[in-house]
Coordinates of C-alpha atoms and ligand atoms in Angstrom, one line a residue:
Chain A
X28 CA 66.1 -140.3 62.7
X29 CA 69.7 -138.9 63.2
X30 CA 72.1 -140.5 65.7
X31 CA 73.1 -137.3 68.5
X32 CA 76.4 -136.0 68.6
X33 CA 79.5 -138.1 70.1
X34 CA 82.9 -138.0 69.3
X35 CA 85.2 -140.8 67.4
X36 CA 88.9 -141.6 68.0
X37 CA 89.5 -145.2 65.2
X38 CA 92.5 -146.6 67.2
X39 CA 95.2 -149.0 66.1
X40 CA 96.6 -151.0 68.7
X41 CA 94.8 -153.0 71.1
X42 CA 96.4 -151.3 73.6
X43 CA 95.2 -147.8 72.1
X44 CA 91.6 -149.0 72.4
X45 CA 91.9 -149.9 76.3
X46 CA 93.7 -146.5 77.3
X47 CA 90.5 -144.6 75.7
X48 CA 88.2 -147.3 77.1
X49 CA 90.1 -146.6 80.6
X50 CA 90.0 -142.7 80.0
X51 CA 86.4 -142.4 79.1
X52 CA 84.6 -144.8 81.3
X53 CA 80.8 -145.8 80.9
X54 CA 80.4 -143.1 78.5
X55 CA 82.5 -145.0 75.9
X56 CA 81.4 -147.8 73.7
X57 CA 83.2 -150.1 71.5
X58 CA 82.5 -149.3 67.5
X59 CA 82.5 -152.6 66.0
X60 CA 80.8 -153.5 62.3
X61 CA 78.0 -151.0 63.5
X62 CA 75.5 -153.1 62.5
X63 CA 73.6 -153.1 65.8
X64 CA 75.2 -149.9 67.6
X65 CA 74.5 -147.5 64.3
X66 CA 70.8 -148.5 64.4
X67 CA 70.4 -147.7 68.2
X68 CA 72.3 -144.2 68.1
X69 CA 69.9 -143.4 64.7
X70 CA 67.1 -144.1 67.0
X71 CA 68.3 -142.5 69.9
X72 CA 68.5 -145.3 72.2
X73 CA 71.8 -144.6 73.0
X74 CA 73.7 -141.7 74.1
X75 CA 77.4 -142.2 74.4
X76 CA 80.2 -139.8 74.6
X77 CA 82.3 -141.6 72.4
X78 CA 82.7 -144.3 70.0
X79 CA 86.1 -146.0 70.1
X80 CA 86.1 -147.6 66.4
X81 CA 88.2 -151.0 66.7
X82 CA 87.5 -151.5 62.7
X83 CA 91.5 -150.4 62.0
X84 CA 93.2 -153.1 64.6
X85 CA 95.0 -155.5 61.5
X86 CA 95.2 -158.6 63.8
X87 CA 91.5 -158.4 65.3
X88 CA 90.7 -160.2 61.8
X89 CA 91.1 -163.5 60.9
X90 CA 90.3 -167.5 61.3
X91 CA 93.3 -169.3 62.1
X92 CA 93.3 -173.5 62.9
X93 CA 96.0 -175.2 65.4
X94 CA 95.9 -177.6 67.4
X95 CA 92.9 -178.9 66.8
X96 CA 90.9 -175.3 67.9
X97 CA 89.8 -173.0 65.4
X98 CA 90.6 -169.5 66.4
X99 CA 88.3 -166.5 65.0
X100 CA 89.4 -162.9 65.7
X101 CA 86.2 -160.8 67.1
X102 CA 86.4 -158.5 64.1
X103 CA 86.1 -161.5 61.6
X104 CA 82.9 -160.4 59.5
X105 CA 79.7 -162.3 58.9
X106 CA 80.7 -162.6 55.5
X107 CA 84.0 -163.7 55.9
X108 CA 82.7 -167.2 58.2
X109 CA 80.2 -167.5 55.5
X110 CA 82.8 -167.6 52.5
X111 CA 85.8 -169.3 55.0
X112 CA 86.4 -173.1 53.6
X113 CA 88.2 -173.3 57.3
X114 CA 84.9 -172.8 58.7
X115 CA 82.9 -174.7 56.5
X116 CA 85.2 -177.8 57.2
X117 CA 85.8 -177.1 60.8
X118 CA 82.8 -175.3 62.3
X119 CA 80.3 -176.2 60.2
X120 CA 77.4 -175.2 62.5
X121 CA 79.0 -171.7 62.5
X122 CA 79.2 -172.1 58.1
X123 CA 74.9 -172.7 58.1
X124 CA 73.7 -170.3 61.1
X125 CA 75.6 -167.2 59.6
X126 CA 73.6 -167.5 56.4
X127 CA 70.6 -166.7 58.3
X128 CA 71.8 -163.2 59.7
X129 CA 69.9 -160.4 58.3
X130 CA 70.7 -159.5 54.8
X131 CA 74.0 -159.7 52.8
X132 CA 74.9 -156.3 53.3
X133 CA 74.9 -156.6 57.2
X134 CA 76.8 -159.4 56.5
X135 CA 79.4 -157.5 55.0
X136 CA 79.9 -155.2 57.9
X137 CA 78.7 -156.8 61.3
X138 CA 81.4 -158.5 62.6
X139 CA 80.9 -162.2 65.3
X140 CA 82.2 -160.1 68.2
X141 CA 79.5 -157.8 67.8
X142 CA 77.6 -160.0 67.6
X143 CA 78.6 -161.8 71.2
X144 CA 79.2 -158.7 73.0
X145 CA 75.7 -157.2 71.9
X146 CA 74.4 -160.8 73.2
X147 CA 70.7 -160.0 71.3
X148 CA 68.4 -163.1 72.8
X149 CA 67.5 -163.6 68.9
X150 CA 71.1 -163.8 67.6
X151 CA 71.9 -167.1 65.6
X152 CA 75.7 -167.0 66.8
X153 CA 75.2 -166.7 70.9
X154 CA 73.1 -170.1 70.7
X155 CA 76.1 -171.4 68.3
X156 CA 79.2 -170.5 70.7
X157 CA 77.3 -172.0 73.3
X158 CA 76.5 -175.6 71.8
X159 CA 80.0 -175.1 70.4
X160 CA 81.3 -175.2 73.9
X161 CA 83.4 -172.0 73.2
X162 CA 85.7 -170.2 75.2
X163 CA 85.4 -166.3 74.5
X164 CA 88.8 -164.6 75.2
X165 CA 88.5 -161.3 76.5
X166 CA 91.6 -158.4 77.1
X167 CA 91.2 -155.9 80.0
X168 CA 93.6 -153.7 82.1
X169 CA 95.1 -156.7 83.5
X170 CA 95.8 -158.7 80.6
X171 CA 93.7 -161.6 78.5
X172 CA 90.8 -163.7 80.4
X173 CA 88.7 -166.8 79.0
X174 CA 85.1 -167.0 79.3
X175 CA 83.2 -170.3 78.8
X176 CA 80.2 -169.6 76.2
X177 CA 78.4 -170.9 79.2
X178 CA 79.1 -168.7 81.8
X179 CA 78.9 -165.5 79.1
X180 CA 75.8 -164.9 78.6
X181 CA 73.7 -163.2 81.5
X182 CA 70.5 -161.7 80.5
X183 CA 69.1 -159.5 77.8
X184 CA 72.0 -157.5 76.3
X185 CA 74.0 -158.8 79.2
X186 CA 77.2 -160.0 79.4
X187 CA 79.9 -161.3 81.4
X188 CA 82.5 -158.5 79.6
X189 CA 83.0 -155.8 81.5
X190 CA 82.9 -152.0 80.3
X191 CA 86.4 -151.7 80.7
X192 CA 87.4 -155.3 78.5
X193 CA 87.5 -155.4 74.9
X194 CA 86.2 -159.1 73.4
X195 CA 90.1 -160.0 71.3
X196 CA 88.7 -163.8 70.2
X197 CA 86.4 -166.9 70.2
X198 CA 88.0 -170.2 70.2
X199 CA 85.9 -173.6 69.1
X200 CA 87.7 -177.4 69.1
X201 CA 87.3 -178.2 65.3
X202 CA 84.9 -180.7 64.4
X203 CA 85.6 -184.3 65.1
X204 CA 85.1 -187.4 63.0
X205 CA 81.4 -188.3 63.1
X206 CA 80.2 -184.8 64.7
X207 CA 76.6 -183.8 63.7
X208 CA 75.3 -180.7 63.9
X209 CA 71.5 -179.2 63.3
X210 CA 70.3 -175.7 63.1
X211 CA 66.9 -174.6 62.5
X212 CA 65.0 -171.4 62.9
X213 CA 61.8 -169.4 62.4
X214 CA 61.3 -166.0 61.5
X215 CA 58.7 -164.2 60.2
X216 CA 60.3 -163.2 56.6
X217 CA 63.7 -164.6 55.5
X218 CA 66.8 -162.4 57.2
X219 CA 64.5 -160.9 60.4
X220 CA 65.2 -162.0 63.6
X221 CA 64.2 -165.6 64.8
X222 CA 60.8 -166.1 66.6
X223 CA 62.6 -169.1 68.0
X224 CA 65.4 -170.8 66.6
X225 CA 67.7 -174.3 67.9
X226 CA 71.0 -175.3 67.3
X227 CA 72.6 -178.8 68.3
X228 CA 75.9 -180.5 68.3
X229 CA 77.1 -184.1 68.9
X230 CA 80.5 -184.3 68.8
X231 CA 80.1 -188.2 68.2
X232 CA 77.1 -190.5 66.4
X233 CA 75.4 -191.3 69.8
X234 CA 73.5 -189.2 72.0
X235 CA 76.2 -188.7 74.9
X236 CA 77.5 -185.4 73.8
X237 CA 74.8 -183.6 72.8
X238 CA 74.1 -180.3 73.3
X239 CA 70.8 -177.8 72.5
X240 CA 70.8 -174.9 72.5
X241 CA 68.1 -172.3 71.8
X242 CA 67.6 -168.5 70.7
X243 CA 65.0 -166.3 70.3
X244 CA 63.5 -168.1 73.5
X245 CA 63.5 -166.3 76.2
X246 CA 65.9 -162.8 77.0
X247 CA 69.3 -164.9 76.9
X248 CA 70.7 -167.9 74.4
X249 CA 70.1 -171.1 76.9
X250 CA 71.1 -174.6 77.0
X251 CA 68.5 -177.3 77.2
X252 CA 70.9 -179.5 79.4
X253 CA 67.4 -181.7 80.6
X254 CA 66.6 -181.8 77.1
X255 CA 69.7 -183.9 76.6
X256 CA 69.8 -185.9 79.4
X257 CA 66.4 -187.4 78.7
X258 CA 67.7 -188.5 75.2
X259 CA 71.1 -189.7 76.9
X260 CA 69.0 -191.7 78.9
X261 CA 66.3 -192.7 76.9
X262 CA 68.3 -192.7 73.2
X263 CA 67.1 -190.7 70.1
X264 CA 63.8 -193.1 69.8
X265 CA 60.5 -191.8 70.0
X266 CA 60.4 -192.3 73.9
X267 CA 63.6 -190.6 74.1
X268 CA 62.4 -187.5 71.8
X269 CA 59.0 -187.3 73.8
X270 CA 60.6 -186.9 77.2
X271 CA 62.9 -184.5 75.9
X272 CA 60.7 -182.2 74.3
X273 CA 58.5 -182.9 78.4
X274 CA 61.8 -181.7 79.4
X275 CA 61.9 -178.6 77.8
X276 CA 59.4 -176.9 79.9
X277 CA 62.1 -176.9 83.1
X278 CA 65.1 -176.1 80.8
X279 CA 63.4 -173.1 78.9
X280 CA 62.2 -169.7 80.2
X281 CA 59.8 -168.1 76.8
X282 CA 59.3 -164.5 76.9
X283 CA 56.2 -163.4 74.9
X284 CA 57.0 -160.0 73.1
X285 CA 55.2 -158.8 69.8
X286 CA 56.3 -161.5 67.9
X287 CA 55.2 -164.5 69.8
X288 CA 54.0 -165.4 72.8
X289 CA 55.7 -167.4 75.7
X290 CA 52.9 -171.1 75.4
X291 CA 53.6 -170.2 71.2
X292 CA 57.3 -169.8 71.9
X293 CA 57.3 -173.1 73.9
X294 CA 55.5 -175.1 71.5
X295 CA 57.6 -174.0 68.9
X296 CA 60.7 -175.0 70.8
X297 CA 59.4 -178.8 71.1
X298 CA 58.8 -178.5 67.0
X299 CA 62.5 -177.0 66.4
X300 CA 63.9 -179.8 68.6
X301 CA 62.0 -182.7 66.8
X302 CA 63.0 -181.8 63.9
X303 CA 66.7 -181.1 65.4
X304 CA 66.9 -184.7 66.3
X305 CA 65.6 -186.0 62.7
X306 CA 68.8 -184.1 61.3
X307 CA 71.1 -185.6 64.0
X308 CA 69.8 -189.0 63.9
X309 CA 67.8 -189.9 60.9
X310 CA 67.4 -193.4 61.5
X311 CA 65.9 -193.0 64.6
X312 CA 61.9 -193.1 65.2
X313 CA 62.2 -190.2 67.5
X314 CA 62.6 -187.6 65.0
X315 CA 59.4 -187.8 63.8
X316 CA 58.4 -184.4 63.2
X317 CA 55.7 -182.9 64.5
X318 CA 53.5 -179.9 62.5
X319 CA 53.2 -176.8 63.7
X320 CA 49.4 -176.5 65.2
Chain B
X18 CA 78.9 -129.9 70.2
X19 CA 81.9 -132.4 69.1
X20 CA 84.5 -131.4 67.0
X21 CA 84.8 -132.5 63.1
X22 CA 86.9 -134.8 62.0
X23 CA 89.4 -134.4 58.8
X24 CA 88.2 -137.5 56.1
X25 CA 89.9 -138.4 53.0
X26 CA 88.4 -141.0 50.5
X27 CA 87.3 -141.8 47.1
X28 CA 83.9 -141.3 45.6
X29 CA 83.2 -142.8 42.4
X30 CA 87.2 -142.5 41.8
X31 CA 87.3 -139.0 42.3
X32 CA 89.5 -138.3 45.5
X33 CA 87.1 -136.1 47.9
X34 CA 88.4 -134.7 51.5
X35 CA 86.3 -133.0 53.6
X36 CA 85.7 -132.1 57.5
X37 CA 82.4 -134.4 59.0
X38 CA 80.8 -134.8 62.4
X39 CA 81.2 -137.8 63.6
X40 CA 77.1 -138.5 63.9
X41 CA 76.9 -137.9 59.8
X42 CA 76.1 -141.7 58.2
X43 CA 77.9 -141.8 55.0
X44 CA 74.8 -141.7 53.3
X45 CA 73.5 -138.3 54.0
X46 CA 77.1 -137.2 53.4
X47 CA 77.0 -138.6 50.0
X48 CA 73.8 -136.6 49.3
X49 CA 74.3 -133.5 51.5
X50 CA 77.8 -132.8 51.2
X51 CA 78.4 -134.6 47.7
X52 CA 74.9 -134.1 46.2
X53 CA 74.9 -137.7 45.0
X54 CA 71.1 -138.0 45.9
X55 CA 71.0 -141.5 44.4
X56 CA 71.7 -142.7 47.3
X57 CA 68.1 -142.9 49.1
X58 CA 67.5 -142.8 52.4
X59 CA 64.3 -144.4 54.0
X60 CA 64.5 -146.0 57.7
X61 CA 68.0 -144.9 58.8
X62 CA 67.9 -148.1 60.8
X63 CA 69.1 -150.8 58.5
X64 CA 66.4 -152.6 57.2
X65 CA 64.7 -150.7 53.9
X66 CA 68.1 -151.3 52.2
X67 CA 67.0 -147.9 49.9
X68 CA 70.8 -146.7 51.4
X69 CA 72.7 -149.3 49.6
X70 CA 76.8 -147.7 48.6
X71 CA 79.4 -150.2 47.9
X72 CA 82.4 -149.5 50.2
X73 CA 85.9 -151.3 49.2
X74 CA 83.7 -153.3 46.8
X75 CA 81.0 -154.3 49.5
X76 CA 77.7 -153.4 49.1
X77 CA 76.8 -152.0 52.4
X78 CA 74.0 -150.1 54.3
X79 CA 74.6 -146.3 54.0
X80 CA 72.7 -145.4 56.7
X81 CA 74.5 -147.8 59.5
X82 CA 78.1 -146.9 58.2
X83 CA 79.2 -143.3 60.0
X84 CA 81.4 -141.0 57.2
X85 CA 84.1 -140.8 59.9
X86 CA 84.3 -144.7 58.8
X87 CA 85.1 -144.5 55.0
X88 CA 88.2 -142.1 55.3
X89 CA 90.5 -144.1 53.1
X90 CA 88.0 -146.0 51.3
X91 CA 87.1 -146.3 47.9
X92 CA 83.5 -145.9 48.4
X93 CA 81.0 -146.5 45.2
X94 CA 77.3 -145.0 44.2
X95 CA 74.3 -145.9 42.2
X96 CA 76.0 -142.7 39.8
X97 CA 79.5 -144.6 39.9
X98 CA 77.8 -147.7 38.8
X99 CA 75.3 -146.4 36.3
X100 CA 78.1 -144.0 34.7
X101 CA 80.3 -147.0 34.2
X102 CA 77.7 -148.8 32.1
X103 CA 77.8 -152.3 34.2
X104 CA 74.8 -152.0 35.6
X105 CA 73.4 -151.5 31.9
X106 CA 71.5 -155.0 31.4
X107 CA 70.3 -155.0 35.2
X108 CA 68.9 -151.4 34.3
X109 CA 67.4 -152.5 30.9
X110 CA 66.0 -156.0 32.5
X111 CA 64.5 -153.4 35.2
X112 CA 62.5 -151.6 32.7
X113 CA 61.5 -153.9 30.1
X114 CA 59.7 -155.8 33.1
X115 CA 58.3 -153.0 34.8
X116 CA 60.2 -154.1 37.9
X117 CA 60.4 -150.1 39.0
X118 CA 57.6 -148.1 39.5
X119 CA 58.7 -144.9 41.7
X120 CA 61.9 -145.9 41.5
X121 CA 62.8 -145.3 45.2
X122 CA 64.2 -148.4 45.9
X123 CA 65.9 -148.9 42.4
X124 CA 69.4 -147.9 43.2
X125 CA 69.4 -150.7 46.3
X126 CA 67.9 -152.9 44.4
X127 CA 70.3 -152.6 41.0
X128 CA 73.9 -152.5 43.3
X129 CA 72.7 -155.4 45.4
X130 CA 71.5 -157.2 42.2
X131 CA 74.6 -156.7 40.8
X132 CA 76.7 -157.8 44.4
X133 CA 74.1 -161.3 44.0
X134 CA 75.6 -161.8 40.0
X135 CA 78.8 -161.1 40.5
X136 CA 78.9 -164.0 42.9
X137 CA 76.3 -167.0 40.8
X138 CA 75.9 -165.8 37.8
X139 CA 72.4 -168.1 37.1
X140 CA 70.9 -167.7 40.8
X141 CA 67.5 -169.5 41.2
X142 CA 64.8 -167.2 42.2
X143 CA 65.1 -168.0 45.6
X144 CA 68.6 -167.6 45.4
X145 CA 67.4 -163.8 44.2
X146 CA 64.7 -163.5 46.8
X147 CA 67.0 -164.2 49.3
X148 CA 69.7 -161.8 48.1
X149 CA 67.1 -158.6 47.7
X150 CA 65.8 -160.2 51.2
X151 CA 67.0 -156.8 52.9
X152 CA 65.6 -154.6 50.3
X153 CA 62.1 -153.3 50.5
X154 CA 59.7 -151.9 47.9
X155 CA 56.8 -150.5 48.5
X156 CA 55.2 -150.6 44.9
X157 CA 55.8 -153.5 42.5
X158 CA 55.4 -156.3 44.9
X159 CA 58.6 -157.8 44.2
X160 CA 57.6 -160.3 41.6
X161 CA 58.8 -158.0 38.3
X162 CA 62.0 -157.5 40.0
X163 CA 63.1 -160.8 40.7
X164 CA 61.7 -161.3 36.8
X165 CA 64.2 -158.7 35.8
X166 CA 67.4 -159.6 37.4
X167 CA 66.5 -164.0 36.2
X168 CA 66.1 -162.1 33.1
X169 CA 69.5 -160.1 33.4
X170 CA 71.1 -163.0 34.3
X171 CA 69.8 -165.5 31.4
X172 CA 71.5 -162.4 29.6
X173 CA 74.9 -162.7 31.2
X174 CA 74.4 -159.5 33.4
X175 CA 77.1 -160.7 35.9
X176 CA 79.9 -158.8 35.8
X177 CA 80.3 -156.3 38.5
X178 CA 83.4 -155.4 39.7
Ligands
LIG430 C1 68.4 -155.1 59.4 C2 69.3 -155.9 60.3 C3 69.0 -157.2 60.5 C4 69.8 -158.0 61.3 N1 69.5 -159.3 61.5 C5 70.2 -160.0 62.3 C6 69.9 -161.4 62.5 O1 68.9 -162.0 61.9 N2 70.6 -162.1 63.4 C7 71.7 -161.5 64.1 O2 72.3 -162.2 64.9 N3 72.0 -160.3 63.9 C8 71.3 -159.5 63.1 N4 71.6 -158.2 62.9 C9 72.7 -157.6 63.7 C10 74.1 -157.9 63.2 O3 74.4 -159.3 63.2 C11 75.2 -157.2 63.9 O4 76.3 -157.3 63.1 C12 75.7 -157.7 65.2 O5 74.6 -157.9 66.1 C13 76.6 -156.8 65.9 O6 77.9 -156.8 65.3 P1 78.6 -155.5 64.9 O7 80.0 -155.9 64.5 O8 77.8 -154.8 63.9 O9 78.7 -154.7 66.3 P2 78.4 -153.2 66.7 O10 77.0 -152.8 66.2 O11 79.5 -152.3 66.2 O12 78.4 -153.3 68.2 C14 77.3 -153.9 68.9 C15 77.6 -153.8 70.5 O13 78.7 -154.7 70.8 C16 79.8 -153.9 71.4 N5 81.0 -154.5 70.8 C17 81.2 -154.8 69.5 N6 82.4 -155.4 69.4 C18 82.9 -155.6 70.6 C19 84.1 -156.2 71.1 N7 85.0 -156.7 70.2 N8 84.3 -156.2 72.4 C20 83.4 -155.6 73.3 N9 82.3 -155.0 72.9 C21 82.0 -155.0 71.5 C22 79.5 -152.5 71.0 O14 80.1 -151.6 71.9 C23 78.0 -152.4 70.9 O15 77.5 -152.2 72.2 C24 70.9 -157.4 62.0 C25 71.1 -156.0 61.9 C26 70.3 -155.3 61.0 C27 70.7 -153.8 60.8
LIG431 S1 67.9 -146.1 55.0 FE1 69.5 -147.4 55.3 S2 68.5 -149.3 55.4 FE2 66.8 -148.0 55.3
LIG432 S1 59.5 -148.9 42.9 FE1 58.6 -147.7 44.5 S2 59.6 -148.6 46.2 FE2 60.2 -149.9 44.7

């Protein structure tokens, strides 16, 4: 199908793209690497007045480390994380999800603020940023803000930007000595969107900061914060693993859509985090993995 | 109705300029406006990969890049590619294994072949599954093409830009 008519102003300046933002209200949207926003105007979906194209703003690009935080501006590509050795050394959860999105030639265009800011529940990078512990800088009217990953993501396609802000950066602490990361996910054929998909962080070798999160779950990345707890408590042995994966069921809210259902969706989650906690801590019974049924 | 917007570019290396619409994808502008129907068009949604163009050297979908985006970019087609013979061993692997059978998908398939050698020059086949991932044919069932571009490779088809 053909996208309806809208008009196009490709702006320069930051400040250029929150003036037309300002003068066009609700009816304008943010033109990023397209990849999700091209799709829903082809099939009608969406109806704007106006796309303000951000695609020609130099300094929204780039990956920068100081200070121990790695800095990534929002209109850093797919491609770009995949192929960055700053990212591969730094960020390496960020290095193996990114491989997994769609095909290489939406790699080449979609961009990982589109990717936030379109929040889709089945996105590998939302569940990243937020077992990342992110902070998501936003610029508005009134100057920057920061947003927690945790506090960004509301609800399907919902997010804690609002229509007049502009998403600038993400920032992530680099990787520390002895950080482990796993990321797994299923989808149907490789480069679709997950069915259900996990990815974990411990910024040390025990289980104290660990952090799960999930996507494709239910209509918003989540954190399984019980999840952790029970393996904080119990350690990564098979105890600990079992009442994690118990724990799952208050932490997680599955959604059953065409692709799966909710009580598939959930089972799947428990085999995602098993196998999760095999990467993370190998020598531990508890990531004995369990098949799918 | 909105009002056209004034795009300069290059197309195959010749320098084009022309007034679009902001809603024309740069795919149906190629083949509407330039007549470069090598370019195919199936879903308009992203995922048949039949769209495939190379812009600035990338291969990209067609169909989810507007016209309005490419003014001052060097944008490339299946013709560009083909003309300039280095698709030639990817095109004669293609046809000595029967890896094309309509031939709709062929131009995707040959630029993101190409894109996939350029970068590992002997990719295993899953390393080629997973690169033609996004690329949908309807007719061979895959197998011959990923048997044509091992086979281009083995003959040192790398080489695109
Ligand atoms: C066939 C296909 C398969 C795909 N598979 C996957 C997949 O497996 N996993 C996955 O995660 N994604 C997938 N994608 C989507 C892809 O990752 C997109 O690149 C991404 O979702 C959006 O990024 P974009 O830069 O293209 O944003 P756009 O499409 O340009 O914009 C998306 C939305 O975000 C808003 N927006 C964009 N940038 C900003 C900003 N800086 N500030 C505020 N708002 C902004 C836009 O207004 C729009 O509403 C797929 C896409 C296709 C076509
Ligand atoms: S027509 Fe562009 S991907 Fe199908
Ligand atoms: S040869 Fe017909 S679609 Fe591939």
């Amino acid at each position: 199908m053909k996208a309806p008519d809208f008009d196009y102003v490709r702006v320069r300046s930051l400040d250029e793209a929150l003036a037309a933002l300002a003068a066009h209200g609700e009816g304008a949207r943010i033109l990023a690497g397209g990849q999700s926003l091209v799709p829903a105007l082809n099939l009608r979906l969406l109806a704007p007045e106006i796309l303000v194209d951000i695609g020609g703003i130099a300094d929204l690009s780039g990956i920068a480390l100081a200070d121990g935080t790695i800095r990534i501006g929002a209109m850093t590509r797919h491609a770009d994380l995949e192929r960055s050795p700053e990212i591969a050394r730094h960020v390496p959860l960020l290095a193996r999800a990114v491989r997994e999105i769609g095909h290489p030639a939406i790699r080449n265009r979609g961009t990982i603020g589109g990717s936030l800011a379109h929040a889709d529940p089945a996105s590998e990078l939302p569940a990243c940023v937020l077992a990342l512990e992110a902070r998501i800088v936003a610029r508005g009217p009134s100057g920057e803000r920061t947003i927690a990953a945790s506090d960004f993501f509301r609800g399907l396609y919902e997010t804690a930007l609002g229509p007049d802000e502009i998403l600038v950066r993400i920032e992530i602490p680099a990787a520390a000595a002895g950080e482990r990361f796993a990321f797994h996910e299923l989808a149907r054929r490789h480069g679709d969107y997950a069915m259900a998909g996990i990815a974990a962080l411990a910024r040390d070798t025990g289980a104290a900061t660990l952090r799960i999160a999930y996507f494709g779950i239910g209509s918003r990345p989540m954190l399984a914060a019980g999840a952790a707890a029970a393996l904080r408590d119990h350690g990564a042995s098979e105890a600990g693993a079992a009442a994690a994966v118990r724990a799952l069921g208050a932490d997680l809210e599955p959604q059953s859509d065409l692709q799966a259902s909710a009580a598939l969706r959930m089972h799947l989650a428990g085999v995602l985090l098993r196998r999760a906690l095999k990467d993370l801590f190998p020598d531990a019974a508890g990531g004995r993995e369990e098949e799918i049924a | 109705m909105t009002k056209p917007i004034a795009i300069s570019l290059a197309v195959n290396g010749e320098p084009v300029e022309a007034l679009v619409r902001p809603r024309q994808h740069l795919a149906d502008f190629l083949r509407d406006t330039l007549g470069l129907t090598g370019t195919h068009i199936g879903c308009e949604h992203g995922v048949c990969g039949a769209c495939s163009v190379r812009l600035d050297g990338d291969v990209v979908r067609g169909c989810l890049v507007l016209a309005v985006q490419a003014d001052g970019a060097q944008v490339e087609t299946i013709e560009g590619a083909s003309d300039s013979g280095e698709l030639a061993s990817l095109q004669h692997a293609f046809a000595a294994r029967n890896a094309l059978q309509c031939g709709y998908c062929t131009p995707g398939m040959l630029l993101n072949a190409a894109e996939l050698l350029a970068r590992n020059p002997s990719p295993s086949r899953d390393d080629i599954r997973q690169h033609l991932s996004g690329n949908y044919c309807r007719c061979t069932g895959y197998q011959a093409i990923v048997d044509a571009v091992e086979a281009a490779a083995r003959a040192g088809a790398g080489g695109a830009p």
